[in-house]
Amino acid sequence: MEAGRRRWEWRYGRAQLLAWLLAALQLGSSEAYEGKRAKIEDFAKDWFMAGTAITAPTSLILTPGVPGRVGEIWRLSPVPSNDFEMLLNFRAKRPEKRSTENDGFALWYVEENASDALQNMTKGHAHNQEEIIAGTWGHAFLTQGFDLSGYRSMYKGLGIFFSESQNSSVTALVNDGSKQVKWGADIPNAEAMKFDFAGGTSERGLGADVRIRVRVQPKEVVVEAENKGIIKLQASLAAGGYIGISTFSGSLEPKVHEAAERSMRFEIQDLEISNKDPNAKPAEKEVQAVPQAEARKSDEISEDVLRESSSFKEHRAESDAIKDLTNMVFKLVVETQPMRTQMLQAIETLGKRISTMEKNFAELKAEIDKKSGHKLSEEFSAIKRELSSLSSVAATATQERHKKLETLHSDIADVHKSAHSPDVIDKHLDKLSQSNSKVLDKLTSEHRMMFGVSIAAIAFIVIAGLALYNKFRCWEKRHVL
């Protein structure tokens, strides 16, 4: 009696968390999961899988985020009690751009043996390649009433719906099979828990871990999201029901989704079910919803069949070369980063020193003007302007002389052309010689005058420089500078 009354537990899944870092570093290589394989044979004896559901070493992927496809798992054996507890731990990640309707998944406890009901449907349509390509596989599900997240909308039992179509929410509904539950109208309802179960980040780009606790009792159902909220339903569920999880996004009407479209990605990490009725008959053995992964023996590991038979095998050499080039560029950037940082710091320091020097020169100029009583910079500017004006005058005078000489040459040429006798030519030459002498005398006098002005200007500059130097020497002796 004591043995029959003791509380016992059976577990449908406790996935052991393994390090996925190796898989992240070995992108695209077969070594990521080498030596590990899921016990799919044992798992298939107790669970029905359909659609996109597939086991992985540390989780069960219900959908990889492909719209217009169904994915589900159902327990082949019923739960012998209506007093039990379910603990679901999962990860979900919404796409960057939502393009499908009715995106989400559902956790079920129903009276119908769903695996028997879905066996022929999934085999004949959901797994039919031609219908999947044409987008017509869902029409059979729609006509047979499997139109709610991969299962019936008129179900008998409990349905917990995780909706991601608009705002993330969790809705719990009990149905006796007489009402058709619909997305948008019944899901979500006023009692739904609203929290973002498909947000956050974790390993492999999925959302954060979400833990859901479902406590089923003979007169009450409690659905609790850890640190998020709670839903209580007054309902009496029959014992011997079947547990399952299903997902579907999009429309069951014929439609071909674009390759770039994405839906929510959903992976089951844990599914643990514990009996709370001591009088219920215990299960014969423990069954896991997420099959364990075991290490293979060295003689069981063979070559990578997918890699060898891939149509992209010839392109891998180019991919390896691109990868090597990427690594070289990354190494170059990493190694040159400290040098570039030092150069930037040196340039900034030099700029600060130049700014300080300019500031010191400005202060020195102001101090000189203060001590001398007049602005030397303006005086030097005036001298520069005078020298510039003298240069301009000299250039103008030179141009005028060139013009006069050109005019003289043209006059001589005209005289030679118009002369008829030697006497006339002699007279013209005398006049020309006298004019030339006057021009030379004038040039000589102007040259002497310009030379004297230049000497005077140079002397003035030298005297001013010596005076300024003497001032600096005097200030230096007085400890001004």
Tab-separated table of C-alpha atoms in Angstrom:
chain	number	residue	atom	x	y	z
A	1	MET	CA	0.000	0.000	0.000
A	2	GLU	CA	2.778	2.356	0.920
A	3	ALA	CA	4.442	1.690	-2.428
A	4	GLY	CA	1.182	2.380	-4.241
A	5	ARG	CA	0.595	5.636	-2.398
A	6	ARG	CA	4.030	7.111	-2.904
A	7	ARG	CA	4.289	10.028	-5.259
A	8	TRP	CA	6.069	9.163	-8.475
A	9	GLU	CA	7.106	11.137	-11.489
A	10	TRP	CA	7.606	10.370	-15.103
A	11	ARG	CA	9.417	12.748	-17.404
A	12	TYR	CA	8.888	13.278	-21.063
A	13	GLY	CA	12.015	15.401	-21.507
A	14	ARG	CA	14.993	17.012	-19.824
A	15	ALA	CA	17.494	18.177	-22.446
A	16	GLN	CA	21.070	18.431	-21.224
A	17	LEU	CA	22.543	21.807	-22.211
A	18	LEU	CA	25.711	21.351	-24.227
A	19	ALA	CA	28.203	23.952	-25.430
A	20	TRP	CA	27.126	25.283	-28.829
A	21	LEU	CA	30.265	27.368	-29.148
A	22	LEU	CA	31.938	24.678	-31.249
A	23	ALA	CA	29.043	24.764	-33.681
A	24	ALA	CA	29.319	28.548	-33.916
A	25	LEU	CA	33.042	28.415	-34.642
A	26	GLN	CA	32.713	25.586	-37.194
A	27	LEU	CA	30.114	27.277	-39.344
A	28	GLY	CA	29.103	25.037	-42.166
A	29	SER	CA	31.413	22.173	-41.159
A	30	SER	CA	30.460	18.648	-40.270
A	31	GLU	CA	32.688	18.634	-37.168
A	32	ALA	CA	30.163	20.736	-35.206
A	33	TYR	CA	28.123	17.691	-34.135
A	34	GLU	CA	30.690	14.999	-34.842
A	35	GLY	CA	30.466	12.184	-32.331
A	36	LYS	CA	26.911	13.123	-31.225
A	37	ARG	CA	23.579	11.769	-32.403
A	38	ALA	CA	20.057	11.794	-30.997
A	39	LYS	CA	18.367	8.549	-30.050
A	40	ILE	CA	15.716	9.053	-32.700
A	41	GLU	CA	14.850	5.334	-32.743
A	42	ASP	CA	13.839	5.300	-29.072
A	43	PHE	CA	12.139	8.671	-29.375
A	44	ALA	CA	9.962	7.541	-32.314
A	45	LYS	CA	8.599	4.643	-30.233
A	46	ASP	CA	6.833	7.027	-27.854
A	47	TRP	CA	6.264	10.203	-29.848
A	48	PHE	CA	4.640	11.063	-33.175
A	49	MET	CA	6.500	13.711	-35.186
A	50	ALA	CA	5.233	15.417	-38.319
A	51	GLY	CA	6.082	18.305	-40.624
A	52	THR	CA	9.101	20.410	-39.718
A	53	ALA	CA	9.658	18.807	-36.288
A	54	ILE	CA	13.162	17.370	-36.002
A	55	THR	CA	15.393	16.375	-33.111
A	56	ALA	CA	18.746	18.039	-32.395
A	57	PRO	CA	21.473	17.131	-29.881
A	58	THR	CA	20.222	19.634	-27.266
A	59	SER	CA	16.661	20.463	-28.295
A	60	LEU	CA	13.710	19.591	-30.483
A	61	ILE	CA	13.173	22.015	-33.347
A	62	LEU	CA	9.448	22.298	-33.983
A	63	THR	CA	9.820	24.872	-36.761
A	64	PRO	CA	12.976	26.494	-38.209
A	65	GLY	CA	11.052	29.647	-39.136
A	66	VAL	CA	9.665	28.618	-42.553
A	67	PRO	CA	6.123	29.954	-43.188
A	68	GLY	CA	3.373	27.848	-44.667
A	69	ARG	CA	4.590	24.616	-43.019
A	70	VAL	CA	3.209	22.618	-40.114
A	71	GLY	CA	5.276	21.083	-37.330
A	72	GLU	CA	4.020	18.989	-34.408
A	73	ILE	CA	4.765	16.258	-31.891
A	74	TRP	CA	2.194	14.116	-30.045
A	75	ARG	CA	2.552	11.582	-27.248
A	76	LEU	CA	1.516	8.144	-28.474
A	77	SER	CA	0.336	7.037	-25.011
A	78	PRO	CA	-2.311	8.851	-22.941
A	79	VAL	CA	-1.746	10.489	-19.571
A	80	PRO	CA	-3.475	8.171	-17.029
A	81	SER	CA	-4.555	11.026	-14.752
A	82	ASN	CA	-6.254	14.429	-14.786
A	83	ASP	CA	-4.106	15.585	-11.860
A	84	PHE	CA	-0.660	16.360	-13.240
A	85	GLU	CA	1.793	19.170	-13.939
A	86	MET	CA	3.599	20.146	-17.156
A	87	LEU	CA	6.762	22.234	-17.257
A	88	LEU	CA	7.657	23.535	-20.718
A	89	ASN	CA	10.940	25.301	-21.372
A	90	PHE	CA	11.325	26.714	-24.885
A	91	ARG	CA	12.985	29.361	-27.025
A	92	ALA	CA	11.288	31.326	-29.773
A	93	LYS	CA	12.510	34.066	-32.077
A	94	ARG	CA	10.373	36.268	-34.285
A	95	PRO	CA	11.632	37.282	-37.738
A	96	GLU	CA	12.985	40.776	-38.312
A	97	LYS	CA	10.083	41.478	-40.671
A	98	ARG	CA	6.683	39.886	-40.043
A	99	SER	CA	5.118	38.677	-43.317
A	100	THR	CA	2.772	35.846	-42.216
A	101	GLU	CA	-0.521	35.716	-40.344
A	102	ASN	CA	-1.518	33.550	-37.376
A	103	ASP	CA	2.097	33.055	-36.370
A	104	GLY	CA	2.515	31.054	-33.161
A	105	PHE	CA	2.229	27.593	-31.598
A	106	ALA	CA	0.004	25.679	-29.173
A	107	LEU	CA	0.388	23.243	-26.260
A	108	TRP	CA	-2.421	20.684	-26.157
A	109	TYR	CA	-4.076	18.233	-23.751
A	110	VAL	CA	-6.958	16.672	-25.725
A	111	GLU	CA	-9.148	13.581	-25.477
A	112	GLU	CA	-8.538	12.525	-29.099
A	113	ASN	CA	-5.569	10.392	-30.080
A	114	ALA	CA	-4.147	13.106	-32.330
A	115	SER	CA	-1.362	10.915	-33.722
A	116	ASP	CA	-3.934	8.518	-35.240
A	117	ALA	CA	-6.005	11.409	-36.595
A	118	LEU	CA	-2.990	13.114	-38.199
A	119	GLN	CA	-1.094	10.058	-39.431
A	120	ASN	CA	-2.619	9.834	-42.924
A	121	MET	CA	-3.045	13.608	-43.261
A	122	THR	CA	0.606	14.384	-42.706
A	123	LYS	CA	1.865	11.462	-44.762
A	124	GLY	CA	-0.357	12.209	-47.742
A	125	HIS	CA	-0.176	15.989	-47.751
A	126	ALA	CA	2.177	17.691	-45.251
A	127	HIS	CA	5.015	15.387	-46.406
A	128	ASN	CA	4.053	15.445	-50.090
A	129	GLN	CA	6.808	17.193	-52.015
A	130	GLU	CA	4.652	18.164	-54.997
A	131	GLU	CA	1.941	19.677	-52.805
A	132	ILE	CA	4.516	21.510	-50.670
A	133	ILE	CA	6.090	23.077	-53.758
A	134	ALA	CA	2.678	24.016	-55.159
A	135	GLY	CA	1.498	25.316	-51.784
A	136	THR	CA	-1.664	23.178	-51.843
A	137	TRP	CA	-0.959	20.713	-49.020
A	138	GLY	CA	-2.926	22.736	-46.436
A	139	HIS	CA	-6.229	22.468	-48.316
A	140	ALA	CA	-6.767	18.907	-47.040
A	141	PHE	CA	-6.083	20.032	-43.454
A	142	LEU	CA	-8.573	22.869	-43.881
A	143	THR	CA	-11.355	20.637	-45.191
A	144	GLN	CA	-10.842	18.091	-42.376
A	145	GLY	CA	-11.038	20.760	-39.673
A	146	PHE	CA	-7.307	20.861	-38.743
A	147	ASP	CA	-7.262	24.632	-39.099
A	148	LEU	CA	-5.903	25.865	-35.746
A	149	SER	CA	-2.125	25.851	-35.372
A	150	GLY	CA	-1.820	22.367	-36.902
A	151	TYR	CA	-4.748	20.777	-34.999
A	152	ARG	CA	-8.541	21.010	-34.784
A	153	SER	CA	-10.259	24.285	-33.976
A	154	MET	CA	-13.149	22.293	-32.474
A	155	TYR	CA	-11.070	20.273	-30.024
A	156	LYS	CA	-12.025	18.571	-26.776
A	157	GLY	CA	-9.704	19.465	-23.966
A	158	LEU	CA	-7.193	22.194	-23.156
A	159	GLY	CA	-5.360	24.414	-25.623
A	160	ILE	CA	-2.666	26.912	-24.619
A	161	PHE	CA	-1.945	29.243	-27.518
A	162	PHE	CA	1.233	31.337	-27.911
A	163	SER	CA	0.299	34.057	-30.387
A	164	GLU	CA	2.886	36.180	-32.203
A	165	SER	CA	0.695	37.688	-34.956
A	166	GLN	CA	0.262	41.135	-33.370
A	167	ASN	CA	1.323	41.484	-29.742
A	168	SER	CA	2.908	38.472	-28.066
A	169	SER	CA	0.403	36.780	-25.741
A	170	VAL	CA	-0.471	33.455	-24.094
A	171	THR	CA	-4.127	32.355	-24.114
A	172	ALA	CA	-5.563	29.282	-22.347
A	173	LEU	CA	-8.934	27.914	-23.566
A	174	VAL	CA	-10.926	24.843	-22.573
A	175	ASN	CA	-13.282	23.527	-25.282
A	176	ASP	CA	-15.821	20.710	-25.314
A	177	GLY	CA	-15.726	20.311	-29.090
A	178	SER	CA	-18.806	22.415	-29.789
A	179	LYS	CA	-17.114	25.764	-30.436
A	180	GLN	CA	-14.759	26.673	-33.254
A	181	VAL	CA	-11.795	28.574	-31.807
A	182	LYS	CA	-10.319	31.156	-34.169
A	183	TRP	CA	-7.227	33.323	-34.287
A	184	GLY	CA	-8.038	36.994	-33.791
A	185	ALA	CA	-11.561	36.385	-32.468
A	186	ASP	CA	-10.860	34.052	-29.535
A	187	ILE	CA	-7.073	34.269	-29.472
A	188	PRO	CA	-6.008	36.338	-27.636
A	189	ASN	CA	-8.853	36.914	-25.190
A	190	ALA	CA	-9.259	39.302	-22.256
A	191	GLU	CA	-7.595	36.915	-19.776
A	192	ALA	CA	-4.519	36.366	-21.941
A	193	MET	CA	-1.039	36.985	-20.527
A	194	LYS	CA	0.751	39.556	-22.629
A	195	PHE	CA	4.526	39.334	-22.603
A	196	ASP	CA	7.261	39.068	-25.199
A	197	PHE	CA	8.116	35.377	-25.266
A	198	ALA	CA	9.877	35.657	-28.649
A	199	GLY	CA	12.232	38.511	-27.748
A	200	GLY	CA	15.610	38.721	-26.105
A	201	THR	CA	18.750	36.993	-27.268
A	202	SER	CA	20.518	33.765	-26.431
A	203	GLU	CA	22.826	31.305	-28.119
A	204	ARG	CA	22.430	30.761	-31.875
A	205	GLY	CA	20.337	33.927	-32.238
A	206	LEU	CA	17.184	32.502	-30.590
A	207	GLY	CA	15.065	34.252	-28.004
A	208	ALA	CA	15.585	33.964	-24.280
A	209	ASP	CA	14.524	30.864	-22.332
A	210	VAL	CA	10.798	30.907	-21.416
A	211	ARG	CA	9.423	28.540	-18.772
A	212	ILE	CA	5.718	27.713	-18.680
A	213	ARG	CA	4.067	25.747	-15.834
A	214	VAL	CA	0.680	24.107	-16.443
A	215	ARG	CA	-1.051	22.613	-13.387
A	216	VAL	CA	-4.053	20.455	-14.276
A	217	GLN	CA	-6.380	19.452	-11.429
A	218	PRO	CA	-9.768	17.765	-11.500
A	219	LYS	CA	-11.622	21.094	-11.100
A	220	GLU	CA	-9.082	23.733	-12.096
A	221	VAL	CA	-6.371	24.508	-14.641
A	222	VAL	CA	-3.566	26.973	-13.823
A	223	VAL	CA	-1.183	28.288	-16.492
A	224	GLU	CA	1.761	30.271	-15.175
A	225	ALA	CA	4.612	31.979	-17.017
A	226	GLU	CA	7.622	32.413	-14.797
A	227	ASN	CA	7.729	36.033	-13.510
A	228	LYS	CA	5.208	37.080	-16.204
A	229	GLY	CA	1.678	36.228	-15.091
A	230	ILE	CA	-0.891	33.529	-14.361
A	231	ILE	CA	-4.174	32.261	-15.860
A	232	LYS	CA	-6.746	30.258	-13.882
A	233	LEU	CA	-9.608	28.331	-15.502
A	234	GLN	CA	-12.425	26.540	-13.700
A	235	ALA	CA	-12.751	23.377	-15.777
A	236	SER	CA	-12.910	19.622	-15.393
A	237	LEU	CA	-10.724	17.752	-17.878
A	238	ALA	CA	-11.067	14.045	-18.509
A	239	ALA	CA	-8.239	11.681	-17.634
A	240	GLY	CA	-6.465	9.725	-20.334
A	241	GLY	CA	-5.834	12.652	-22.634
A	242	TYR	CA	-2.968	13.115	-25.094
A	243	ILE	CA	-0.307	15.793	-24.894
A	244	GLY	CA	1.136	17.497	-27.947
A	245	ILE	CA	2.715	20.680	-29.302
A	246	SER	CA	1.955	22.014	-32.774
A	247	THR	CA	2.760	25.102	-34.813
A	248	PHE	CA	1.658	26.651	-38.094
A	249	SER	CA	1.890	30.128	-39.600
A	250	GLY	CA	0.256	31.553	-42.673
A	251	SER	CA	-2.894	30.431	-44.499
A	252	LEU	CA	-4.036	26.890	-45.310
A	253	GLU	CA	-5.416	28.145	-48.587
A	254	PRO	CA	-3.221	27.368	-51.644
A	255	LYS	CA	-0.287	29.771	-51.537
A	256	VAL	CA	3.402	29.714	-52.450
A	257	HIS	CA	5.546	31.685	-50.000
A	258	GLU	CA	8.587	33.609	-51.173
A	259	ALA	CA	12.002	32.214	-50.251
A	260	ALA	CA	12.834	35.372	-48.260
A	261	GLU	CA	9.715	35.112	-46.052
A	262	ARG	CA	10.248	33.978	-42.490
A	263	SER	CA	8.031	33.024	-39.568
A	264	MET	CA	8.717	32.507	-35.875
A	265	ARG	CA	11.430	29.957	-35.002
A	266	PHE	CA	10.539	27.646	-32.106
A	267	GLU	CA	12.633	25.079	-30.222
A	268	ILE	CA	11.665	22.933	-27.221
A	269	GLN	CA	14.369	22.770	-24.562
A	270	ASP	CA	12.467	20.872	-21.829
A	271	LEU	CA	9.094	19.160	-21.491
A	272	GLU	CA	8.612	17.596	-18.064
A	273	ILE	CA	5.320	16.053	-16.940
A	274	SER	CA	4.795	15.013	-13.323
A	275	ASN	CA	1.877	13.014	-11.965
A	276	LYS	CA	0.224	14.413	-8.835
A	277	ASP	CA	-2.320	11.611	-8.349
A	278	PRO	CA	-0.871	8.878	-6.110
A	279	ASN	CA	-3.593	6.455	-7.194
A	280	ALA	CA	-2.793	6.670	-10.909
A	281	LYS	CA	-0.984	3.790	-12.559
A	282	PRO	CA	2.671	4.763	-13.121
A	283	ALA	CA	4.291	4.639	-16.532
A	284	GLU	CA	6.402	1.615	-17.372
A	285	LYS	CA	9.460	3.705	-18.159
A	286	GLU	CA	10.690	7.253	-18.483
A	287	VAL	CA	10.211	8.823	-21.901
A	288	GLN	CA	11.892	12.026	-23.050
A	289	ALA	CA	10.322	14.603	-25.310
A	290	VAL	CA	13.805	15.840	-26.248
A	291	PRO	CA	15.918	12.730	-26.917
A	292	GLN	CA	19.335	12.597	-25.329
A	293	ALA	CA	22.469	12.729	-27.438
A	294	GLU	CA	25.125	10.087	-26.971
A	295	ALA	CA	28.731	9.949	-28.121
A	296	ARG	CA	29.360	7.576	-31.015
A	297	LYS	CA	32.227	5.193	-31.106
A	298	SER	CA	35.195	6.058	-33.283
A	299	ASP	CA	34.533	3.167	-35.662
A	300	GLU	CA	30.947	4.413	-36.206
A	301	ILE	CA	32.012	7.836	-37.462
A	302	SER	CA	32.117	7.842	-41.251
A	303	GLU	CA	32.685	10.540	-43.843
A	304	ASP	CA	30.346	13.463	-44.225
A	305	VAL	CA	27.852	12.243	-46.831
A	306	LEU	CA	26.159	15.624	-47.229
A	307	ARG	CA	29.470	17.368	-47.831
A	308	GLU	CA	30.668	14.851	-50.407
A	309	SER	CA	27.364	14.722	-52.308
A	310	SER	CA	26.637	18.431	-52.243
A	311	SER	CA	26.312	20.239	-55.569
A	312	PHE	CA	28.418	23.049	-54.084
A	313	LYS	CA	31.425	20.850	-53.390
A	314	GLU	CA	33.473	22.495	-56.161
A	315	HIS	CA	32.820	25.945	-54.715
A	316	ARG	CA	34.207	25.114	-51.290
A	317	ALA	CA	37.790	25.785	-52.423
A	318	GLU	CA	36.752	29.323	-53.371
A	319	SER	CA	34.915	29.661	-50.078
A	320	ASP	CA	38.032	28.539	-48.197
A	321	ALA	CA	40.130	31.090	-50.096
A	322	ILE	CA	37.644	33.837	-49.268
A	323	LYS	CA	37.674	32.732	-45.652
A	324	ASP	CA	41.503	32.847	-45.562
A	325	LEU	CA	41.455	36.308	-47.148
A	326	THR	CA	38.907	37.465	-44.570
A	327	ASN	CA	41.100	36.161	-41.767
A	328	MET	CA	44.142	37.955	-43.244
A	329	VAL	CA	42.256	41.245	-43.505
A	330	PHE	CA	40.958	40.849	-39.963
A	331	LYS	CA	44.480	40.100	-38.712
A	332	LEU	CA	45.839	43.153	-40.560
A	333	VAL	CA	43.163	45.401	-39.078
A	334	VAL	CA	43.795	44.061	-35.574
A	335	GLU	CA	47.583	44.425	-35.847
A	336	THR	CA	47.521	47.929	-37.333
A	337	GLN	CA	44.913	49.279	-34.933
A	338	PRO	CA	47.450	50.156	-32.162
A	339	MET	CA	49.709	51.927	-34.682
A	340	ARG	CA	46.789	53.935	-36.050
A	341	THR	CA	45.786	54.844	-32.513
A	342	GLN	CA	49.303	56.067	-31.742
A	343	MET	CA	49.384	58.126	-34.957
A	344	LEU	CA	46.068	59.754	-34.092
A	345	GLN	CA	47.312	60.551	-30.592
A	346	ALA	CA	50.567	62.036	-32.012
A	347	ILE	CA	48.604	64.194	-34.482
A	348	GLU	CA	46.313	65.428	-31.723
A	349	THR	CA	49.332	66.252	-29.520
A	350	LEU	CA	51.003	68.136	-32.393
A	351	GLY	CA	47.816	70.093	-33.013
A	352	LYS	CA	47.665	71.071	-29.354
A	353	ARG	CA	51.307	72.214	-29.435
A	354	ILE	CA	50.729	74.318	-32.556
A	355	SER	CA	47.688	75.902	-30.941
A	356	THR	CA	49.759	76.671	-27.828
A	357	MET	CA	52.554	78.191	-29.965
A	358	GLU	CA	50.087	80.395	-31.832
A	359	LYS	CA	48.657	81.521	-28.531
A	360	ASN	CA	52.168	82.333	-27.206
A	361	PHE	CA	53.008	84.311	-30.369
A	362	ALA	CA	49.785	86.283	-29.998
A	363	GLU	CA	50.615	87.063	-26.356
A	364	LEU	CA	54.205	88.040	-27.323
A	365	LYS	CA	52.903	90.369	-30.027
A	366	ALA	CA	50.514	92.006	-27.582
A	367	GLU	CA	53.315	92.440	-25.004
A	368	ILE	CA	55.661	93.983	-27.609
A	369	ASP	CA	52.971	96.446	-28.686
A	370	LYS	CA	52.365	97.288	-25.034
A	371	LYS	CA	56.046	97.896	-24.250
A	372	SER	CA	56.873	99.836	-27.423
A	373	GLY	CA	53.829	102.080	-27.255
A	374	HIS	CA	52.901	101.531	-30.880
A	375	LYS	CA	51.892	98.638	-33.030
A	376	LEU	CA	54.971	97.250	-34.757
A	377	SER	CA	52.956	94.763	-36.775
A	378	GLU	CA	51.017	97.603	-38.404
A	379	GLU	CA	54.286	99.458	-39.126
A	380	PHE	CA	55.782	96.387	-40.801
A	381	SER	CA	52.589	96.012	-42.791
A	382	ALA	CA	52.859	99.646	-43.921
A	383	ILE	CA	56.505	99.084	-44.975
A	384	LYS	CA	55.464	96.017	-46.933
A	385	ARG	CA	52.738	98.008	-48.677
A	386	GLU	CA	55.199	100.766	-49.580
A	387	LEU	CA	57.683	98.290	-50.992
A	388	SER	CA	54.893	96.668	-52.948
A	389	SER	CA	53.824	100.059	-54.341
A	390	LEU	CA	57.447	100.872	-55.308
A	391	SER	CA	57.676	97.583	-57.126
A	392	SER	CA	54.408	98.316	-58.927
A	393	VAL	CA	55.646	101.802	-59.967
A	394	ALA	CA	58.935	100.374	-61.244
A	395	ALA	CA	57.100	97.711	-63.234
A	396	THR	CA	54.788	100.341	-64.727
A	397	ALA	CA	57.712	102.563	-65.693
A	398	THR	CA	59.531	99.650	-67.305
A	399	GLN	CA	56.464	98.815	-69.371
A	400	GLU	CA	56.206	102.422	-70.528
A	401	ARG	CA	59.878	102.408	-71.590
A	402	HIS	CA	59.313	99.202	-73.540
A	403	LYS	CA	56.419	100.843	-75.315
A	404	LYS	CA	58.527	103.903	-76.146
A	405	LEU	CA	61.328	101.728	-77.514
A	406	GLU	CA	58.847	99.813	-79.658
A	407	THR	CA	57.457	103.113	-80.934
A	408	LEU	CA	61.029	104.275	-81.694
A	409	HIS	CA	61.799	101.120	-83.661
A	410	SER	CA	58.629	101.533	-85.680
A	411	ASP	CA	59.502	105.178	-86.405
A	412	ILE	CA	62.983	104.185	-87.601
A	413	ALA	CA	61.472	101.598	-89.892
A	414	ASP	CA	59.065	104.184	-91.302
A	415	VAL	CA	61.932	106.614	-91.891
A	416	HIS	CA	63.891	104.012	-93.811
A	417	LYS	CA	60.905	103.324	-95.977
A	418	SER	CA	60.077	106.993	-96.716
A	419	ALA	CA	63.650	108.356	-97.153
A	420	HIS	CA	64.655	109.462	-100.767
A	421	SER	CA	68.133	111.062	-100.236
A	422	PRO	CA	71.101	110.654	-97.856
A	423	ASP	CA	70.705	114.214	-96.459
A	424	VAL	CA	67.189	113.521	-95.288
A	425	ILE	CA	68.337	110.328	-93.680
A	426	ASP	CA	71.193	112.151	-91.875
A	427	LYS	CA	68.783	114.709	-90.481
A	428	HIS	CA	66.480	112.052	-89.237
A	429	LEU	CA	69.386	110.148	-87.723
A	430	ASP	CA	70.576	113.293	-85.914
A	431	LYS	CA	67.127	113.862	-84.484
A	432	LEU	CA	66.909	110.232	-83.579
A	433	SER	CA	70.320	110.323	-81.892
A	434	GLN	CA	69.353	113.389	-79.894
A	435	SER	CA	66.061	111.753	-78.830
A	436	ASN	CA	67.904	108.612	-77.893
A	437	SER	CA	70.423	110.576	-75.809
A	438	LYS	CA	67.578	112.264	-73.954
A	439	VAL	CA	65.921	108.940	-73.285
A	440	LEU	CA	69.185	107.434	-72.020
A	441	ASP	CA	69.796	110.428	-69.760
A	442	LYS	CA	66.291	110.181	-68.409
A	443	LEU	CA	66.657	106.416	-67.845
A	444	THR	CA	69.960	106.971	-66.062
A	445	SER	CA	68.522	109.633	-63.777
A	446	GLU	CA	65.460	107.559	-62.969
A	447	HIS	CA	67.636	104.517	-62.357
A	448	ARG	CA	69.782	106.480	-59.915
A	449	MET	CA	66.709	107.806	-58.197
A	450	MET	CA	65.198	104.317	-57.863
A	451	PHE	CA	68.483	102.931	-56.583
A	452	GLY	CA	68.661	105.665	-53.954
A	453	VAL	CA	65.083	104.997	-52.840
A	454	SER	CA	65.818	101.284	-52.574
A	455	ILE	CA	68.968	101.926	-50.537
A	456	ALA	CA	67.003	104.238	-48.258
A	457	ALA	CA	64.242	101.654	-47.776
A	458	ILE	CA	66.760	98.898	-47.031
A	459	ALA	CA	68.560	101.137	-44.566
A	460	PHE	CA	65.270	101.970	-42.889
A	461	ILE	CA	64.401	98.271	-42.562
A	462	VAL	CA	67.851	97.431	-41.170
A	463	ILE	CA	67.661	100.307	-38.671
A	464	ALA	CA	64.145	99.254	-37.601
A	465	GLY	CA	65.280	95.638	-37.196
A	466	LEU	CA	68.307	96.679	-35.142
A	467	ALA	CA	66.094	98.874	-32.987
A	468	LEU	CA	63.671	96.022	-32.436
A	469	TYR	CA	66.533	93.650	-31.642
A	470	ASN	CA	67.912	96.173	-29.162
A	471	LYS	CA	64.475	96.391	-27.551
A	472	PHE	CA	64.362	92.580	-27.220
A	473	ARG	CA	67.824	92.590	-25.659
A	474	CYS	CA	66.779	95.253	-23.158
A	475	TRP	CA	63.615	93.349	-22.210
A	476	GLU	CA	65.606	90.183	-21.858
A	477	LYS	CA	67.938	91.889	-19.411
A	478	ARG	CA	64.912	93.135	-17.481
A	479	HIS	CA	63.511	89.592	-17.377
A	480	VAL	CA	60.434	90.457	-19.422
A	481	LEU	CA	60.764	87.529	-21.817
